Short mmCIF file of C-alpha atoms in Angstrom, two decimals:
data_model
loop_
_atom_site.label_atom_id
_atom_site.label_comp_id
_atom_site.label_asym_id
_atom_site.label_seq_id
_atom_site.Cartn_x
_atom_site.Cartn_y
_atom_site.Cartn_z
CA UNK A 1 -44.67 36.67 31.29
CA UNK A 2 -41.42 36.22 29.27
CA UNK A 3 -38.76 34.01 30.96
CA UNK A 4 -41.22 32.48 33.44
CA UNK A 5 -40.27 29.09 34.74
CA UNK A 6 -42.29 25.84 34.41
CA UNK A 7 -43.77 24.99 37.89
CA UNK A 8 -42.07 21.72 37.84
CA UNK A 9 -38.72 23.24 37.56
CA UNK A 10 -36.76 24.10 40.77
CA UNK A 11 -33.71 26.04 41.56
CA UNK A 12 -30.89 23.75 42.44
CA UNK A 13 -27.29 23.64 43.39
CA UNK A 14 -24.58 21.61 41.71
CA UNK A 15 -21.82 20.04 43.69
CA UNK A 16 -18.19 20.20 42.25
CA UNK A 17 -15.17 18.37 44.00
CA UNK A 18 -11.48 17.60 43.42
CA UNK A 19 -8.74 15.74 45.06
CA UNK A 20 -5.41 16.85 43.74
CA UNK A 21 -2.08 15.14 43.28
CA UNK A 22 1.45 16.49 43.35
CA UNK A 23 1.14 17.10 39.59
CA UNK A 24 -1.52 19.77 40.48
CA UNK A 25 1.00 21.57 42.70
CA UNK A 26 1.52 22.31 46.49
CA UNK A 27 -1.46 23.39 48.36
CA UNK A 28 0.27 23.78 51.69
CA UNK A 29 -0.78 26.99 53.37
CA UNK A 30 2.35 29.20 53.61
CA UNK A 31 3.40 30.53 56.97
CA UNK A 32 2.49 34.00 55.85
CA UNK A 33 -1.21 33.07 56.12
CA UNK A 34 -0.78 31.36 59.62
CA UNK A 35 1.76 33.32 61.48
CA UNK A 36 0.91 31.68 64.76
CA UNK A 37 2.65 28.48 63.56
CA UNK A 38 5.95 30.18 62.66
CA UNK A 39 8.70 29.28 65.11
CA UNK A 40 10.93 31.77 66.62
CA UNK A 41 13.70 32.70 64.24
CA UNK A 42 17.23 34.28 65.11
CA UNK A 43 17.71 37.77 64.11
CA UNK A 44 18.00 38.25 60.34
CA UNK A 45 19.84 40.73 58.40
CA UNK A 46 17.63 43.39 56.67
CA UNK A 47 18.25 41.69 53.24
CA UNK A 48 17.72 38.16 54.55
CA UNK A 49 14.49 39.38 56.17
CA UNK A 50 13.31 41.06 52.91
CA UNK A 51 14.08 37.89 50.97
CA UNK A 52 12.17 35.74 53.52
CA UNK A 53 9.10 38.02 53.14
CA UNK A 54 9.44 38.02 49.40
CA UNK A 55 9.47 34.14 49.37
CA UNK A 56 6.46 33.96 51.62
CA UNK A 57 4.50 36.50 49.39
CA UNK A 58 5.50 34.44 46.32
CA UNK A 59 4.24 31.16 47.96
CA UNK A 60 1.01 32.89 48.98
CA UNK A 61 0.52 34.22 45.49
CA UNK A 62 1.20 30.74 43.77
CA UNK A 63 -1.31 29.14 46.24
CA UNK A 64 -3.96 31.71 45.38
CA UNK A 65 -3.43 31.07 41.68
CA UNK A 66 -3.85 27.24 42.04
CA UNK A 67 -6.89 27.71 44.03
CA UNK A 68 -8.32 30.18 41.48
CA UNK A 69 -7.67 27.78 38.74
CA UNK A 70 -9.92 25.16 40.40
CA UNK A 71 -12.59 27.58 41.71
CA UNK A 72 -12.36 31.40 41.53
CA UNK A 73 -14.25 32.01 44.74
CA UNK A 74 -13.23 32.38 48.43
CA UNK A 75 -11.73 29.29 50.01
CA UNK A 76 -12.13 28.09 53.56
CA UNK A 77 -9.05 26.44 54.66
CA UNK A 78 -8.64 25.09 58.13
CA UNK A 79 -5.61 25.09 60.65
CA UNK A 80 -5.98 21.41 61.20
CA UNK A 81 -5.19 19.95 64.57
CA UNK A 82 -6.32 16.38 64.42
CA UNK A 83 -9.44 16.96 66.49
CA UNK A 84 -13.20 16.73 66.14
CA UNK A 85 -14.34 20.27 65.68
CA UNK A 86 -16.54 21.03 62.59
CA UNK A 87 -17.12 24.72 61.59
CA UNK A 88 -20.44 25.84 59.78
CA UNK A 89 -19.55 28.16 56.89
CA UNK A 90 -22.44 30.69 56.26
CA UNK A 91 -20.62 32.88 53.52
CA UNK A 92 -17.72 32.15 51.22
CA UNK A 93 -14.38 32.40 52.77
CA UNK A 94 -15.72 32.34 56.33
CA UNK A 95 -13.62 30.62 59.06
CA UNK A 96 -10.55 30.69 56.81
CA UNK A 97 -7.69 29.66 59.12
CA UNK A 98 -9.91 28.57 61.90
CA UNK A 99 -8.72 25.71 64.18
CA UNK A 100 -10.84 22.90 63.10
CA UNK A 101 -10.70 19.66 61.06
CA UNK A 102 -13.98 19.79 59.08
CA UNK A 103 -16.37 22.38 57.58
CA UNK A 104 -19.81 22.26 56.17
CA UNK A 105 -21.89 24.77 54.37
CA UNK A 106 -25.26 25.33 52.59
CA UNK A 107 -23.88 28.32 50.74
CA UNK A 108 -23.18 28.41 47.11
CA UNK A 109 -19.74 29.57 45.84
CA UNK A 110 -18.11 28.75 49.34
CA UNK A 111 -15.15 26.42 48.64
CA UNK A 112 -14.40 24.02 51.51
CA UNK A 113 -10.96 22.34 51.64
CA UNK A 114 -8.56 20.32 53.65
CA UNK A 115 -4.92 19.60 53.20
CA UNK A 116 -3.31 16.23 53.48
CA UNK A 117 0.08 14.26 52.90
CA UNK A 118 -0.99 10.95 54.24
CA UNK A 119 -4.15 11.66 56.27
CA UNK A 120 -7.51 11.08 54.40
CA UNK A 121 -9.54 13.99 52.74
CA UNK A 122 -13.14 13.10 52.91
CA UNK A 123 -15.74 15.03 50.90
CA UNK A 124 -19.49 15.08 51.46
CA UNK A 125 -22.61 16.01 49.45
CA UNK A 126 -26.09 16.22 51.12
CA UNK A 127 -29.22 15.81 49.14
CA UNK A 128 -32.74 17.20 49.48
CA UNK A 129 -34.24 13.62 49.16
CA UNK A 130 -34.07 10.70 51.46
CA UNK A 131 -32.27 8.54 48.68
CA UNK A 132 -29.40 9.77 46.61
CA UNK A 133 -30.99 9.56 43.01
CA UNK A 134 -29.53 7.93 40.07
CA UNK A 135 -30.41 10.73 37.88
CA UNK A 136 -29.36 14.34 38.67
CA UNK A 137 -32.82 15.72 37.71
CA UNK A 138 -34.39 14.10 40.82
CA UNK A 139 -32.67 15.86 43.68
CA UNK A 140 -30.90 19.05 44.62
CA UNK A 141 -27.66 19.36 46.52
CA UNK A 142 -28.37 21.26 49.65
CA UNK A 143 -25.07 21.05 51.58
CA UNK A 144 -21.32 20.02 51.28
CA UNK A 145 -18.79 19.25 53.66
CA UNK A 146 -14.88 18.56 53.86
CA UNK A 147 -13.13 16.76 56.67
CA UNK A 148 -9.48 16.00 57.46
CA UNK A 149 -9.38 12.53 58.75
CA UNK A 150 -6.16 11.35 60.44
CA UNK A 151 -6.35 8.58 63.10
CA UNK A 152 -6.69 11.10 66.03
CA UNK A 153 -9.57 12.85 64.15
CA UNK A 154 -11.26 9.62 63.48
CA UNK A 155 -10.97 8.71 67.14
CA UNK A 156 -12.34 12.10 68.10
CA UNK A 157 -15.55 11.63 65.95
CA UNK A 158 -14.87 14.28 63.32
CA UNK A 159 -16.51 12.24 60.53
CA UNK A 160 -19.72 11.50 62.47
CA UNK A 161 -19.85 15.18 63.57
CA UNK A 162 -19.48 16.26 59.95
CA UNK A 163 -22.55 14.15 58.84
CA UNK A 164 -24.52 15.37 61.81
CA UNK A 165 -23.68 18.98 60.77
CA UNK A 166 -24.84 18.45 57.16
CA UNK A 167 -28.23 16.89 58.33
CA UNK A 168 -28.56 19.93 60.63
CA UNK A 169 -28.34 22.06 57.46
CA UNK A 170 -31.13 20.27 55.75
CA UNK A 171 -29.56 17.33 54.13
CA UNK A 172 -31.93 14.27 53.90
CA UNK A 173 -29.29 12.04 52.62
CA UNK A 174 -25.54 12.25 52.52
CA UNK A 175 -22.96 10.63 50.26
CA UNK A 176 -19.21 10.83 50.64
CA UNK A 177 -15.96 9.94 48.81
CA UNK A 178 -12.40 9.39 49.91
CA UNK A 179 -9.37 10.97 48.62
CA UNK A 180 -5.79 9.64 48.34
CA UNK A 181 -4.29 8.60 51.72
CA UNK A 182 -1.70 6.26 53.28
CA UNK A 183 -2.41 2.42 53.05
CA UNK A 184 -1.72 -0.09 55.70
CA UNK A 185 1.21 -1.38 53.70
CA UNK A 186 3.20 1.71 54.59
CA UNK A 187 1.51 2.79 57.86
CA UNK A 188 3.38 1.26 60.78
CA UNK A 189 1.45 1.80 63.89
CA UNK A 190 1.86 1.57 67.63
CA UNK A 191 0.36 -1.48 69.30
CA UNK A 192 -1.40 0.58 72.15
CA UNK A 193 -2.97 3.19 69.80
CA UNK A 194 -3.95 0.42 67.40
CA UNK A 195 -5.52 -1.62 70.05
CA UNK A 196 -7.58 1.38 71.30
CA UNK A 197 -8.81 2.14 67.69
CA UNK A 198 -9.63 -1.59 67.09
CA UNK A 199 -11.62 -1.63 70.37
CA UNK A 200 -13.57 1.43 69.19
CA UNK A 201 -14.21 0.50 65.55
CA UNK A 202 -13.45 -3.16 65.01
CA UNK A 203 -10.79 -5.69 63.71
CA UNK A 204 -11.03 -4.40 60.15
CA UNK A 205 -8.57 -1.59 61.18
CA UNK A 206 -5.84 -3.91 61.99
CA UNK A 207 -3.35 -4.42 59.11
CA UNK A 208 0.25 -5.22 58.37
CA UNK A 209 2.94 -3.34 56.62
CA UNK A 210 4.91 -4.82 53.73
CA UNK A 211 7.50 -5.80 56.25
CA UNK A 212 5.04 -7.40 58.46
CA UNK A 213 4.89 -4.72 61.25
CA UNK A 214 1.45 -3.84 62.90
CA UNK A 215 -0.39 -1.24 60.87
CA UNK A 216 -3.42 0.78 61.02
CA UNK A 217 -5.88 0.59 57.91
CA UNK A 218 -6.92 4.24 57.80
CA UNK A 219 -9.34 3.73 54.94
CA UNK A 220 -11.06 0.85 56.95
CA UNK A 221 -11.06 3.43 59.96
CA UNK A 222 -12.95 6.02 57.87
CA UNK A 223 -15.41 3.53 56.56
CA UNK A 224 -15.94 2.16 60.14
CA UNK A 225 -16.54 5.66 61.43
CA UNK A 226 -18.98 6.68 58.73
CA UNK A 227 -20.92 3.32 58.96
CA UNK A 228 -22.17 4.78 62.24
CA UNK A 229 -24.02 7.59 60.23
CA UNK A 230 -26.56 7.41 57.43
CA UNK A 231 -23.97 8.49 54.90
CA UNK A 232 -23.43 6.32 51.90
CA UNK A 233 -20.08 5.82 49.99
CA UNK A 234 -20.10 7.01 46.44
CA UNK A 235 -16.44 7.38 45.60
CA UNK A 236 -13.83 5.39 43.68
CA UNK A 237 -13.09 1.83 44.55
CA UNK A 238 -9.32 2.20 44.24
CA UNK A 239 -7.81 4.78 46.52
CA UNK A 240 -4.04 5.66 45.69
CA UNK A 241 -1.50 5.29 48.57
CA UNK A 242 0.26 8.64 49.20
CA UNK A 243 3.20 6.83 50.56
CA UNK A 244 3.97 4.26 47.89
CA UNK A 245 2.86 6.34 44.94
CA UNK A 246 5.38 8.98 43.97
CA UNK A 247 2.67 10.97 42.31
CA UNK A 248 1.54 12.27 45.72
CA UNK A 249 2.91 14.19 48.56
CA UNK A 250 3.77 11.94 51.62
CA UNK A 251 5.19 13.11 54.84
CA UNK A 252 5.63 9.70 56.40
CA UNK A 253 7.45 8.05 53.36
CA UNK A 254 9.42 11.07 52.04
CA UNK A 255 8.99 13.91 54.56
CA UNK A 256 7.41 16.08 51.80
CA UNK A 257 6.46 19.55 52.89
CA UNK A 258 3.88 19.73 50.12
CA UNK A 259 0.24 18.97 50.55
CA UNK A 260 -2.59 17.72 48.40
CA UNK A 261 -6.02 19.52 48.80
CA UNK A 262 -9.42 18.04 48.86
CA UNK A 263 -12.05 20.55 47.99
CA UNK A 264 -15.77 20.89 47.49
CA UNK A 265 -18.16 23.51 46.59
CA UNK A 266 -21.58 24.30 45.17
CA UNK A 267 -22.80 26.52 42.31
CA UNK A 268 -26.28 27.60 41.29
CA UNK A 269 -28.00 26.30 38.25
CA UNK A 270 -31.05 27.71 36.75
CA UNK A 271 -33.11 24.48 36.61
CA UNK A 272 -32.88 20.79 37.63
CA UNK A 273 -33.27 19.75 33.96
CA UNK A 274 -29.73 21.41 33.13
CA UNK A 275 -28.04 20.23 36.39
CA UNK A 276 -25.25 17.73 36.24
CA UNK A 277 -24.49 16.65 39.75
CA UNK A 278 -21.42 14.61 39.71
CA UNK A 279 -21.99 12.87 43.12
#
């Protein structure tokens, strides 16, 4: 039969991911898409109200264009609350705007994303084999995940829960990478909260700012949390600091309203021979 496949060939999914910078634009979700977060406003004149609505529509349209330029598929974004909830996305765009801090999926063309401006965006890919292969032909990506990891989320176990959810979707092995986030040099932290985190995850979390104040090493916190899981790090060795690098949005350093995004999704490929898994 014409077009028949070699029995050794398998359908496979390819993982794609991106960590944006300020140069890629603002990925903060406008108030128009999350009206529950809009504070009460004094009465506006008809013209002022019309202008406000126009501004919000413009922001939403700009965000849609930025997302589409990366992946022209439905995006699942989350109303992040620094907690431990993970949602399982079964179809593209499902759970958009849900109150959660992580999402996982086994569906192709479902873009998962988190927004950050100092917290860590953590992306995951799950494979069909026990060990992540060195050659993409040897394994399929079967699930992906995205997590928003601030210190409260790390304390709540959001990262461990994300890996557990991916394994439940069929991943035999999981790899992860870490996006730009604040470094201890710029992350002064309260002694009480720091002591609680150190007690939970170890002394590697304890740092100092450039001025010598107690600091949290958020990257070490992420690594410590994920060391409790089977997930293996496969990301960059150097992680930019959002607070000290002006190429990124930072709430703590500059009170920026803009946000980076960390996004991941899967697309179908016809055979393993042509798959180029970047993880």
